[in-house]
């Protein structure tokens, strides 16, 4: 595709939009549709575009903006707040998948270097896709959502380090290897020092003036990311490393959120060309062999990756439900896996057929994992009994007699639950709070509130609670199915006190009332009514 082929560009964009619409109707990520369009318009299909030229340039810009945003939004605080579980699951899954994936690749007849690339590519999960799906399901703030985002950050850091190592040492050979290594470290130190000096003395003052114009802020962000990426490539580290460092250098500034929000749309548009390029580069000369290997690797990613996360989280005594929901998020490979494969091809380490294999695995696992995440709760209801046999959360339970003097048992110490606990204790009530986030339990320091670790879906956990003494059980958890399980457990244990449950929709509220819950709280409805009364009074006044 040449720059002057304006009608051809328009046709490709229109086709991408149409395929994107079809993907959304099938509840699939747009990545799948865009790679499909690349196959259709590439040499294998209609032969409209080539993988290089204009498409290749726009694809490289898309990768640079993507890695710039990853560095810009690098939130190490989130990794710290999710505790050791983020590091354990992130690194544990990377090690497990790399080792087992390498052994599988060798059994399939791949050479050592190819097997290493395939194994490493299988380890990383897509932050973009997972965050989007969890956000749509309103599960980012739940425990499994925060843990998933935590270990995804760990994986992003690992993949950047891998790319740094590959670009730095990938082409080093000859008799002067020690000298080459020393030169690489010197160049790397120089690059890091330069970026650090910009962070300390230049960027904060410069951004203060640039940010006066939002359009100029966006232009500066892109120009800075591409410039550092180009400098990094000239030093032999690859443009990806430079773009990431550029984002990291702007992360401490107060303008990172505004800049990141404005660049998201540009990132999504430019990444379209990266996925088009991938599709155009796919080769099907050895389709039979690729399909066999693709099926094996896809099953491994769809089953093995979630399994290792579930095992690690159960060993760390997280509830089976939390481990299962967090584990399903890693059942696909990432856009970074595709970037890594392209990098390996550019360095001459792997051939086009291997890139095609990794891309096919990406298509299959991204499509399959989307449905796994969307229907995760239904799947858990089918497998919950089997997983509960291996649940080790009993190690966190308190003895039944340890909390006898309570008036209210409150499930959930989130924003709404914490405020409610404060109001109840201020009114003189003794509260026993139950939450399945061990960090919320550990941080609780409210007078009159005793916090214990437990899950609302663990029927056996109710045996440890002083149900006979509690006058009321309150659930601030807005999940209808979780509340139904809790209500069933209370009745199974012949609880006679009051029940107060929370609902975020009228449908859920109606079902809870039909199940004879004493009081259903609808926070959004109450807030809207209170706001309406205040506005009405203000307008009349």
XYZ file of C-alpha atoms in Angstrom, residues 172 178-188 237:
13
model
C 25.853 -10.043 19.528
C 32.829 -9.397 26.603
C 33.501 -6.065 24.879
C 30.075 -6.153 23.235
C 28.388 -6.837 26.581
C 30.298 -4.001 28.245
C 29.308 -1.685 25.399
C 25.652 -2.698 25.766
C 25.711 -1.944 29.484
C 27.410 1.402 28.854
C 24.806 2.386 26.274
C 21.992 1.233 28.543
C 17.860 -1.549 22.228
